[in-house]
Short mmCIF file of C-alpha atoms in Angstrom, two decimals:
data_model
loop_
_atom_site.label_atom_id
_atom_site.label_comp_id
_atom_site.label_asym_id
_atom_site.label_seq_id
_atom_site.Cartn_x
_atom_site.Cartn_y
_atom_site.Cartn_z
CA MET A 1 12.89 29.58 14.95
CA LEU A 2 10.31 27.22 16.97
CA THR A 3 12.84 24.53 18.55
CA ARG A 4 12.44 20.78 18.27
CA ARG A 5 11.10 19.58 21.85
CA ILE A 6 13.43 17.00 23.79
CA ILE A 7 10.77 15.31 26.37
CA PRO A 8 11.89 12.65 29.08
CA CYS A 9 9.38 10.60 29.70
CA LEU A 10 8.56 8.70 33.57
CA ASP A 11 6.63 5.53 34.07
CA VAL A 12 5.58 6.02 37.26
CA THR A 13 3.41 3.46 39.64
CA GLY A 14 3.31 2.74 43.05
CA GLY A 15 4.71 6.73 43.41
CA ARG A 16 8.22 4.94 41.56
CA VAL A 17 9.67 5.65 38.11
CA VAL A 18 9.81 2.39 36.94
CA LYS A 19 11.32 1.23 32.69
CA GLY A 20 10.31 -2.00 31.14
CA VAL A 21 10.84 -3.82 27.94
CA GLN A 22 7.69 -4.02 25.75
CA PHE A 23 5.80 -2.91 28.98
CA LEU A 24 7.51 -6.18 30.97
CA GLU A 25 9.98 -6.44 33.01
CA LEU A 26 9.84 -3.69 35.38
CA ARG A 27 13.27 -2.02 36.80
CA ASP A 28 13.01 0.59 39.38
CA ALA A 29 14.22 3.84 38.34
CA GLY A 30 13.78 6.06 40.74
CA ASP A 31 11.77 9.14 42.97
CA PRO A 32 9.65 10.60 40.11
CA VAL A 33 10.32 14.27 41.56
CA GLU A 34 13.85 13.97 41.74
CA ILE A 35 13.93 12.85 38.44
CA ALA A 36 11.79 15.63 37.25
CA GLU A 37 14.21 18.11 39.42
CA LEU A 38 17.28 16.53 37.65
CA TYR A 39 15.63 16.73 34.26
CA ASP A 40 14.56 20.31 34.72
CA GLN A 41 18.51 21.38 35.54
CA GLN A 42 19.67 19.42 32.68
CA GLY A 43 17.28 21.31 30.26
CA ALA A 44 14.41 19.33 29.09
CA ASP A 45 11.76 21.08 27.37
CA GLU A 46 9.03 19.67 29.07
CA LEU A 47 8.15 16.37 31.19
CA THR A 48 5.72 13.40 30.50
CA PHE A 49 4.50 10.98 33.32
CA LEU A 50 3.06 7.54 32.40
CA ASP A 51 1.01 6.13 34.88
CA ILE A 52 1.20 2.60 34.44
CA THR A 53 -0.81 1.75 37.29
CA ALA A 54 -4.53 1.05 36.32
CA SER A 55 -5.96 0.67 39.95
CA SER A 56 -8.11 3.66 41.14
CA ASP A 57 -5.27 3.90 44.25
CA GLY A 58 -2.49 4.40 41.74
CA ARG A 59 -4.12 7.07 40.20
CA ASP A 60 -4.46 8.76 44.16
CA THR A 61 -0.54 8.75 44.22
CA MET A 62 -0.06 10.08 40.80
CA VAL A 63 -1.95 13.05 41.44
CA ASP A 64 0.59 13.40 44.40
CA VAL A 65 3.23 13.11 42.40
CA VAL A 66 2.34 15.83 39.71
CA ARG A 67 1.22 18.17 42.80
CA LYS A 68 4.92 17.67 44.28
CA THR A 69 6.38 17.98 40.72
CA ALA A 70 4.81 21.17 39.84
CA GLU A 71 5.84 23.01 43.20
CA ARG A 72 9.42 22.15 42.07
CA VAL A 73 9.66 22.46 38.44
CA PHE A 74 8.45 25.01 36.10
CA MET A 75 8.31 23.45 33.27
CA PRO A 76 5.28 22.13 30.74
CA LEU A 77 4.28 19.11 32.48
CA THR A 78 1.97 16.02 30.67
CA VAL A 79 -0.19 13.04 31.90
CA GLY A 80 -1.13 10.08 30.81
CA GLY A 81 -2.42 6.61 31.96
CA GLY A 82 -6.16 6.10 33.31
CA ILE A 83 -7.37 9.29 31.79
CA ARG A 84 -10.89 8.41 31.37
CA THR A 85 -13.71 10.89 32.99
CA VAL A 86 -13.10 14.54 32.36
CA GLU A 87 -13.42 14.73 36.58
CA ASP A 88 -9.74 12.93 35.78
CA ILE A 89 -8.48 15.41 33.71
CA ARG A 90 -9.91 18.05 36.18
CA ARG A 91 -7.93 16.96 38.88
CA MET A 92 -4.26 16.14 36.90
CA LEU A 93 -4.93 19.83 35.87
CA ASN A 94 -5.68 21.32 39.17
CA ALA A 95 -3.00 19.39 40.22
CA GLY A 96 -0.70 21.21 38.07
CA ALA A 97 -0.19 19.34 35.00
CA ASP A 98 -0.79 21.30 31.84
CA LYS A 99 -1.47 18.47 29.35
CA VAL A 100 -2.97 14.78 30.17
CA SER A 101 -2.66 11.65 27.71
CA ILE A 102 -5.47 9.99 26.23
CA ASN A 103 -5.10 6.72 25.09
CA THR A 104 -7.58 3.63 25.85
CA ALA A 105 -10.15 5.91 26.80
CA ALA A 106 -9.96 7.97 23.29
CA VAL A 107 -10.65 4.28 21.49
CA HIS A 108 -13.49 3.30 23.48
CA ASN A 109 -14.93 6.57 23.92
CA PRO A 110 -13.95 8.99 20.99
CA ASP A 111 -16.67 11.47 21.59
CA PHE A 112 -14.62 11.89 25.19
CA VAL A 113 -11.64 13.78 23.07
CA ARG A 114 -13.73 16.09 21.69
CA GLU A 115 -15.70 16.78 25.23
CA ALA A 116 -12.19 17.24 26.69
CA ALA A 117 -11.50 19.67 24.34
CA GLU A 118 -13.94 21.29 24.23
CA ARG A 119 -14.14 21.96 27.94
CA PHE A 120 -10.25 22.64 28.46
CA GLY A 121 -8.78 23.44 25.06
CA SER A 122 -6.93 21.45 22.31
CA GLN A 123 -3.88 22.63 24.12
CA CYS A 124 -3.92 20.65 27.07
CA THR A 125 -5.76 17.82 24.70
CA VAL A 126 -2.60 15.02 23.83
CA VAL A 127 -4.30 12.00 22.42
CA ALA A 128 -1.95 8.84 22.66
CA ILE A 129 -2.05 6.30 20.06
CA ASP A 130 -0.06 2.56 20.58
CA ALA A 131 0.67 1.34 17.34
CA ARG A 132 2.15 -1.50 15.99
CA GLN A 133 3.19 -2.88 12.35
CA VAL A 134 0.89 -5.14 10.07
CA PRO A 135 3.31 -7.91 9.37
CA GLY A 136 4.67 -7.49 6.08
CA GLU A 137 2.57 -4.32 4.91
CA GLN A 138 3.56 -0.59 5.68
CA ARG A 139 0.56 -0.17 7.64
CA TRP A 140 -0.14 0.56 11.82
CA GLU A 141 -2.52 -0.86 13.88
CA VAL A 142 -3.61 0.75 17.21
CA TYR A 143 -3.25 -0.67 20.20
CA THR A 144 -4.83 -0.16 23.81
CA HIS A 145 -4.16 -1.18 27.10
CA GLY A 146 -0.69 -1.05 26.95
CA GLY A 147 0.14 -2.46 24.05
CA ARG A 148 -1.84 -5.89 24.71
CA LYS A 149 -5.31 -5.01 22.97
CA PRO A 150 -5.27 -4.89 18.52
CA THR A 151 -8.28 -2.85 18.10
CA GLY A 152 -8.54 -3.48 14.12
CA ILE A 153 -8.18 0.60 13.71
CA ASP A 154 -5.82 2.27 11.21
CA ALA A 155 -2.64 4.53 12.80
CA VAL A 156 -3.27 6.94 10.12
CA GLU A 157 -6.24 7.33 9.94
CA TRP A 158 -7.02 7.13 13.56
CA ALA A 159 -4.92 10.37 14.07
CA LYS A 160 -6.85 12.46 11.53
CA ARG A 161 -9.62 11.30 13.55
CA MET A 162 -8.32 12.63 16.51
CA GLU A 163 -6.92 15.54 15.17
CA SER A 164 -10.82 17.03 13.93
CA TYR A 165 -12.43 15.52 17.54
CA GLY A 166 -9.62 18.20 18.77
CA ALA A 167 -6.73 16.77 19.70
CA GLY A 168 -3.65 18.97 20.29
CA GLU A 169 -1.13 17.06 19.66
CA ILE A 170 -0.18 13.66 19.05
CA LEU A 171 1.66 11.33 21.09
CA LEU A 172 2.72 8.05 19.03
CA THR A 173 4.50 5.17 20.23
CA SER A 174 5.81 2.08 18.71
CA MET A 175 5.04 -0.96 20.14
CA ASP A 176 7.48 -2.63 18.09
CA ARG A 177 10.32 -0.86 18.98
CA ASP A 178 9.11 0.30 22.60
CA GLY A 179 11.96 -0.55 25.08
CA THR A 180 14.38 -2.53 22.13
CA LYS A 181 16.99 0.85 21.81
CA ASP A 182 16.43 0.34 17.82
CA GLY A 183 15.11 3.46 17.11
CA TYR A 184 11.99 4.68 16.37
CA ASP A 185 9.88 3.35 13.87
CA LEU A 186 10.75 6.14 10.91
CA PRO A 187 7.88 5.19 8.83
CA LEU A 188 5.35 4.78 11.06
CA THR A 189 6.38 8.60 12.55
CA ARG A 190 6.55 10.13 9.08
CA ALA A 191 3.12 8.79 7.82
CA ILE A 192 0.91 9.94 11.33
CA VAL A 193 3.23 13.91 10.83
CA ASP A 194 2.54 13.81 7.28
CA ALA A 195 -0.95 13.15 7.89
CA VAL A 196 -1.80 15.72 10.62
CA SER A 197 -1.34 19.35 11.16
CA VAL A 198 -0.58 19.52 14.93
CA PRO A 199 2.22 18.46 16.03
CA VAL A 200 3.90 14.51 16.52
CA ILE A 201 5.71 13.40 19.41
CA ALA A 202 7.70 10.31 18.21
CA SER A 203 8.26 7.61 21.17
CA GLY A 204 9.42 3.95 21.53
CA GLY A 205 12.75 2.59 21.07
CA VAL A 206 15.71 5.29 21.35
CA GLY A 207 18.54 3.72 22.23
CA THR A 208 21.45 6.51 20.75
CA LEU A 209 21.37 9.97 20.17
CA GLU A 210 21.47 9.20 16.67
CA HIS A 211 17.83 8.23 16.84
CA LEU A 212 16.82 11.03 18.62
CA TYR A 213 18.42 13.10 15.38
CA ASP A 214 16.25 10.38 13.06
CA GLY A 215 13.55 11.08 14.61
CA PHE A 216 13.49 15.26 13.85
CA ALA A 217 15.30 14.74 10.76
CA VAL A 218 14.07 11.91 8.69
CA ALA A 219 10.44 11.75 10.67
CA GLY A 220 9.86 14.99 11.09
CA ALA A 221 8.97 14.98 14.39
CA SER A 222 8.18 18.30 17.03
CA ALA A 223 9.34 16.38 19.85
CA CYS A 224 10.95 12.94 20.79
CA LEU A 225 10.51 11.37 23.75
CA ALA A 226 13.27 9.03 25.63
CA ALA A 227 12.94 7.21 28.87
CA SER A 228 15.82 4.61 29.09
CA ILE A 229 18.69 6.54 27.60
CA PHE A 230 18.25 9.43 30.38
CA HIS A 231 17.01 7.40 33.41
CA PHE A 232 19.89 5.15 33.66
CA ARG A 233 22.60 8.05 32.80
CA GLN A 234 23.86 6.68 29.18
CA HIS A 235 23.48 10.58 28.34
CA THR A 236 21.93 13.81 29.99
CA VAL A 237 19.11 16.13 27.92
CA HIS A 238 22.09 18.52 27.64
CA GLU A 239 24.12 16.19 25.84
CA ALA A 240 21.62 15.10 23.61
CA LYS A 241 20.81 18.69 22.65
CA GLU A 242 24.47 19.31 22.10
CA TYR A 243 24.67 16.62 19.77
CA LEU A 244 21.46 17.31 17.54
CA ARG A 245 22.89 21.24 17.74
CA GLN A 246 25.93 19.87 15.96
CA ARG A 247 23.98 17.95 13.67
CA GLY A 248 21.90 21.04 12.65
CA VAL A 249 18.47 20.35 14.48
CA ALA A 250 16.80 24.00 16.20
CA VAL A 251 17.29 22.97 20.09
CA ARG A 252 17.01 25.37 22.94
CA LEU A 253 20.41 24.71 24.78
CA MET B 1 -0.57 40.90 47.35
CA ILE B 2 -0.75 39.89 43.75
CA ALA B 3 -4.24 38.04 42.78
CA ILE B 4 -4.62 35.86 40.23
CA ILE B 5 -7.97 35.77 38.81
CA ASP B 6 -9.54 32.07 38.99
CA TYR B 7 -12.37 31.94 36.10
CA GLY B 8 -12.28 28.28 35.62
CA MET B 9 -9.59 28.40 32.95
CA GLY B 10 -6.79 26.53 33.22
CA ASN B 11 -3.73 25.10 35.59
CA LEU B 12 -3.18 28.14 38.01
CA ARG B 13 -1.58 26.26 40.40
CA SER B 14 1.87 26.51 38.27
CA VAL B 15 1.29 30.57 38.20
CA GLN B 16 0.86 30.63 41.88
CA LYS B 17 3.46 28.25 43.00
CA GLY B 18 5.94 30.77 40.30
CA PHE B 19 5.18 33.69 42.47
CA GLU B 20 6.28 32.03 45.44
CA LYS B 21 9.53 30.10 44.55
CA VAL B 22 10.49 33.41 43.64
CA GLY B 23 9.47 35.48 47.06
CA PHE B 24 6.39 36.59 46.24
CA ASP B 25 2.43 36.36 48.29
CA ALA B 26 -0.36 34.97 45.54
CA VAL B 27 -3.50 33.92 46.03
CA VAL B 28 -5.77 32.43 43.37
CA THR B 29 -9.45 34.18 43.78
CA ALA B 30 -12.69 33.61 42.10
CA ASP B 31 -14.24 36.54 43.85
CA PRO B 32 -14.22 39.96 42.21
CA LYS B 33 -13.66 41.76 45.42
CA VAL B 34 -10.58 40.31 46.37
CA VAL B 35 -9.08 41.30 42.99
CA LEU B 36 -10.36 45.20 43.74
CA GLU B 37 -8.24 45.09 46.54
CA ALA B 38 -5.00 43.31 45.28
CA GLU B 39 -1.80 45.37 44.66
CA LYS B 40 -1.46 43.23 41.67
CA VAL B 41 -3.40 41.03 39.22
CA VAL B 42 -2.92 38.51 37.02
CA LEU B 43 -4.97 36.92 34.56
CA PRO B 44 -3.93 33.68 33.15
CA GLY B 45 -6.21 31.50 30.56
CA VAL B 46 -5.93 28.60 28.55
CA GLY B 47 -8.92 27.50 26.57
CA ALA B 48 -10.98 29.10 23.77
CA PHE B 49 -11.26 32.80 23.59
CA ARG B 50 -15.16 32.49 23.80
CA ASP B 51 -15.30 30.69 26.77
CA CYS B 52 -13.24 32.71 28.93
CA MET B 53 -14.81 35.81 27.92
CA ARG B 54 -18.07 34.16 29.03
CA ASN B 55 -16.34 32.87 32.42
CA LEU B 56 -15.14 36.28 33.23
CA GLU B 57 -18.41 38.31 32.31
CA GLN B 58 -20.33 35.52 34.53
CA GLY B 59 -18.02 35.38 37.27
CA GLY B 60 -18.24 39.23 37.16
CA PHE B 61 -15.00 40.39 36.69
CA VAL B 62 -14.83 42.47 33.70
CA GLU B 63 -15.81 45.93 35.46
CA PRO B 64 -13.11 44.95 38.41
CA ILE B 65 -10.39 44.52 35.77
CA LEU B 66 -11.28 47.72 33.86
CA LYS B 67 -10.91 49.68 37.24
CA VAL B 68 -7.78 47.84 38.67
CA ILE B 69 -6.44 48.44 35.05
CA ARG B 70 -7.78 52.38 35.04
CA GLU B 71 -6.21 52.54 38.52
CA GLY B 72 -3.23 52.15 37.19
CA ARG B 73 -2.21 48.84 39.19
CA PRO B 74 0.23 46.67 38.06
CA PHE B 75 -1.75 44.04 36.02
CA LEU B 76 -0.06 41.21 33.85
CA GLY B 77 -2.03 38.61 31.19
CA ILE B 78 -0.80 35.40 30.57
CA CYS B 79 -1.98 33.51 27.25
CA VAL B 80 -5.40 34.02 26.36
CA GLY B 81 -5.33 36.09 29.25
CA MET B 82 -3.13 38.26 27.26
CA GLN B 83 -5.48 37.89 24.54
CA LEU B 84 -8.77 39.21 26.51
CA LEU B 85 -6.81 42.16 26.80
CA LEU B 86 -7.18 43.23 23.01
CA THR B 87 -10.90 44.12 21.16
CA ASP B 88 -11.69 40.57 19.78
CA SER B 89 -10.60 37.43 18.27
CA VAL B 90 -11.65 35.19 15.79
CA GLU B 91 -11.54 32.09 17.56
CA PHE B 92 -14.95 30.24 17.09
CA GLY B 93 -16.45 32.75 15.57
CA LEU B 94 -16.07 36.48 16.04
CA TYR B 95 -15.78 37.30 20.08
CA GLN B 96 -15.56 40.55 21.68
CA GLY B 97 -13.18 41.26 23.92
CA LEU B 98 -11.88 43.71 27.06
CA ASN B 99 -10.34 45.86 24.07
CA VAL B 100 -8.01 47.50 26.45
CA ILE B 101 -5.14 46.96 23.69
CA PRO B 102 -6.82 47.68 20.52
CA GLY B 103 -6.06 44.72 17.99
CA HIS B 104 -7.27 41.59 16.54
CA VAL B 105 -6.75 37.90 17.89
CA LEU B 106 -5.97 35.94 14.32
CA ARG B 107 -5.76 32.11 14.12
CA PHE B 108 -2.26 31.32 12.39
CA PRO B 109 -3.01 30.95 8.31
CA ASP B 110 -2.67 26.81 7.06
CA GLY B 111 -0.29 25.80 4.58
CA MET B 112 3.12 27.82 6.96
CA GLU B 113 6.33 26.21 5.90
CA GLU B 114 9.71 26.09 7.51
CA ASN B 115 12.73 24.65 5.74
CA GLY B 116 10.71 22.35 3.85
CA GLU B 117 8.30 21.07 6.83
CA LYS B 118 4.77 22.24 7.20
CA LEU B 119 4.58 24.42 10.34
CA LYS B 120 2.21 22.52 12.92
CA VAL B 121 -0.70 24.18 14.66
CA PRO B 122 -0.73 25.04 17.76
CA HIS B 123 2.45 26.47 17.89
CA MET B 124 3.88 24.41 20.55
CA GLY B 125 7.48 24.78 22.47
CA TRP B 126 10.20 27.03 22.96
CA ASN B 127 10.28 29.79 20.87
CA GLN B 128 12.63 32.95 21.02
CA LEU B 129 12.06 36.32 22.04
CA ALA B 130 12.84 39.82 20.18
CA ILE B 131 12.46 42.14 22.62
CA ARG B 132 11.63 45.52 21.44
CA ARG B 133 11.30 47.74 24.25
CA ARG B 134 12.61 46.87 27.69
CA ALA B 135 8.98 46.51 29.50
CA PRO B 136 9.64 45.67 33.37
CA ILE B 137 9.39 41.91 33.45
CA PHE B 138 11.97 41.76 30.80
CA ASN B 139 14.92 43.22 33.44
CA GLY B 140 18.07 41.13 33.12
CA ILE B 141 16.32 38.96 30.56
CA GLU B 142 18.41 38.68 27.54
CA ASP B 143 16.96 39.29 24.02
CA GLY B 144 16.68 36.10 21.97
CA THR B 145 15.88 33.99 25.09
CA ASN B 146 13.65 31.11 24.59
CA VAL B 147 9.93 31.24 26.44
CA TYR B 148 7.56 28.32 26.10
CA PHE B 149 4.63 29.36 23.82
CA VAL B 150 1.52 26.98 23.46
CA HIS B 151 -1.40 28.50 21.37
CA SER B 152 -3.38 28.08 17.91
CA TYR B 153 -4.52 32.38 17.73
CA TYR B 154 -2.17 35.04 17.68
CA GLU B 155 -2.27 39.17 17.93
CA MET B 156 -0.64 41.80 16.72
CA PRO B 157 -2.07 45.20 18.56
CA ASP B 158 -3.25 47.87 16.33
CA ASP B 159 -0.51 50.10 18.09
CA GLU B 160 2.91 48.94 17.31
CA THR B 161 4.27 50.94 20.44
CA ALA B 162 1.99 48.63 22.70
CA VAL B 163 4.70 46.00 21.73
CA ALA B 164 6.88 44.75 23.92
CA ALA B 165 8.20 41.65 21.95
CA THR B 166 7.73 39.47 19.06
CA ALA B 167 8.09 36.25 18.08
CA THR B 168 8.01 34.55 15.08
CA TYR B 169 6.16 31.50 13.55
CA GLY B 170 5.74 31.23 9.93
CA VAL B 171 4.03 34.95 10.90
CA GLU B 172 5.81 37.68 13.14
CA PHE B 173 3.30 38.27 16.00
CA CYS B 174 3.22 39.86 19.17
CA ALA B 175 4.70 37.72 22.18
CA ALA B 176 4.59 40.65 24.65
CA ILE B 177 2.30 43.66 25.65
CA TRP B 178 3.74 46.44 27.81
CA LYS B 179 1.27 49.76 28.11
CA ASP B 180 1.77 51.73 31.30
CA ASN B 181 0.77 49.56 34.38
CA VAL B 182 -0.64 46.53 31.93
CA MET B 183 1.54 43.65 30.62
CA ALA B 184 0.93 40.57 28.94
CA THR B 185 2.81 38.04 27.59
CA GLN B 186 1.60 35.34 25.19
CA PHE B 187 3.95 33.25 26.37
CA HIS B 188 3.98 30.91 29.42
CA PRO B 189 6.08 32.80 32.39
CA GLU B 190 5.57 29.92 34.60
CA LYS B 191 6.61 27.37 32.26
CA SER B 192 9.54 28.61 30.95
CA GLN B 193 12.02 27.86 33.53
CA GLU B 194 14.41 29.99 35.45
CA VAL B 195 14.25 32.80 32.85
CA GLY B 196 10.00 32.97 33.11
CA LEU B 197 10.62 32.82 37.18
CA ARG B 198 12.66 36.11 36.66
CA MET B 199 9.81 37.86 34.69
CA LEU B 200 7.52 36.88 37.60
CA LYS B 201 9.68 37.97 40.22
CA ASN B 202 10.40 41.02 37.65
CA PHE B 203 6.95 41.53 37.67
CA GLY B 204 6.13 41.17 41.83
CA GLU B 205 9.07 43.88 41.91
CA PHE B 206 7.46 46.42 39.67
CA LYS B 207 6.03 49.46 40.97
CA ALA B 208 3.84 50.81 38.70
#
């Protein structure tokens, strides 16, 4: 049986892992390569690096982080943040990434997703969707630029469209929940899981192990992304998976 | 020396670094002559079957690969590098492969379900190997061990004695091939942490 994945996410800027609340108030959480090795030892199923620096200097640093990580850990690596061109993707893949996650560039130019999938394959084309609930409605809107700019696009429709353009996976972040530790936005995640046939990664809001369980068991996510609960040593990945196994979720231990 | 064929498809660096990590020199090469001189050859591959096959042809790799295999040198195909060994694939049309292992590459059917949840395609993540035959790459590997897959197409060779392991995702499919000097994995050993590195080491140590 295919196991459900636990994916620690490392937000990286200036070559350091940081963590903020709703994309603000960044705290230093350490060296990305060392943290990647730690998660590797703990049995993480994949790793995601999110480059939260917008500048091109920052991207050179990110390529270097990916390169060093890929020399030391042998597990799937995804890189997101600032991926705007085919050349950006090529550089990350050549450095040792397996997948790239495309966010703002997909909204600006949806054909870029198609181009990426045709050139490099759907298996390495992840579309990241940052969504916020429309107040008072069971509807969610896509945001870009790290959650700052509303687009007017419906998140469920957008996920379906991105799948049709060749996205092989959806990384779904609730901007309402990100950094809050209140748990994933389960109705949002379930709505996207049911709308597309590609895997969906739940993200934004994990504060407890039970939240991971809910992401899988209630929302049907293929993978759960989490940052704070692992970075600040609240739990190890191994503990999280033991908990999930006890509650009947198929995980790799 | 192990030659890893670079035909413009996918992340080859992880395969190379994986071999280095377990003590074997591996070169990434786009030169068919280097392939012809190598002791062992690895054909990785991600992306579409059609594009992979076209790039192999344009790079002049088809004859060298067939020659290396005919001569009995150890050969390892990974992911689409395994699928290319078969007769044909239905990805984006019907495309011919190398036909080293007769059989067809098919798409996972729509509407597969498991425990009330629809199964997503690609099949992406860690799944268990059911080892049928102890291929040399499986030395020291436990039956039922988890390895990392990412694919939307699967295969089952016509001759089931070529199947070294299967995995199940809606359907039971061939997860590894072993026929004489030829081994291949649908999963990614270079992304399967310690257990995958052990397989790369086994391949490095394998004498055909």
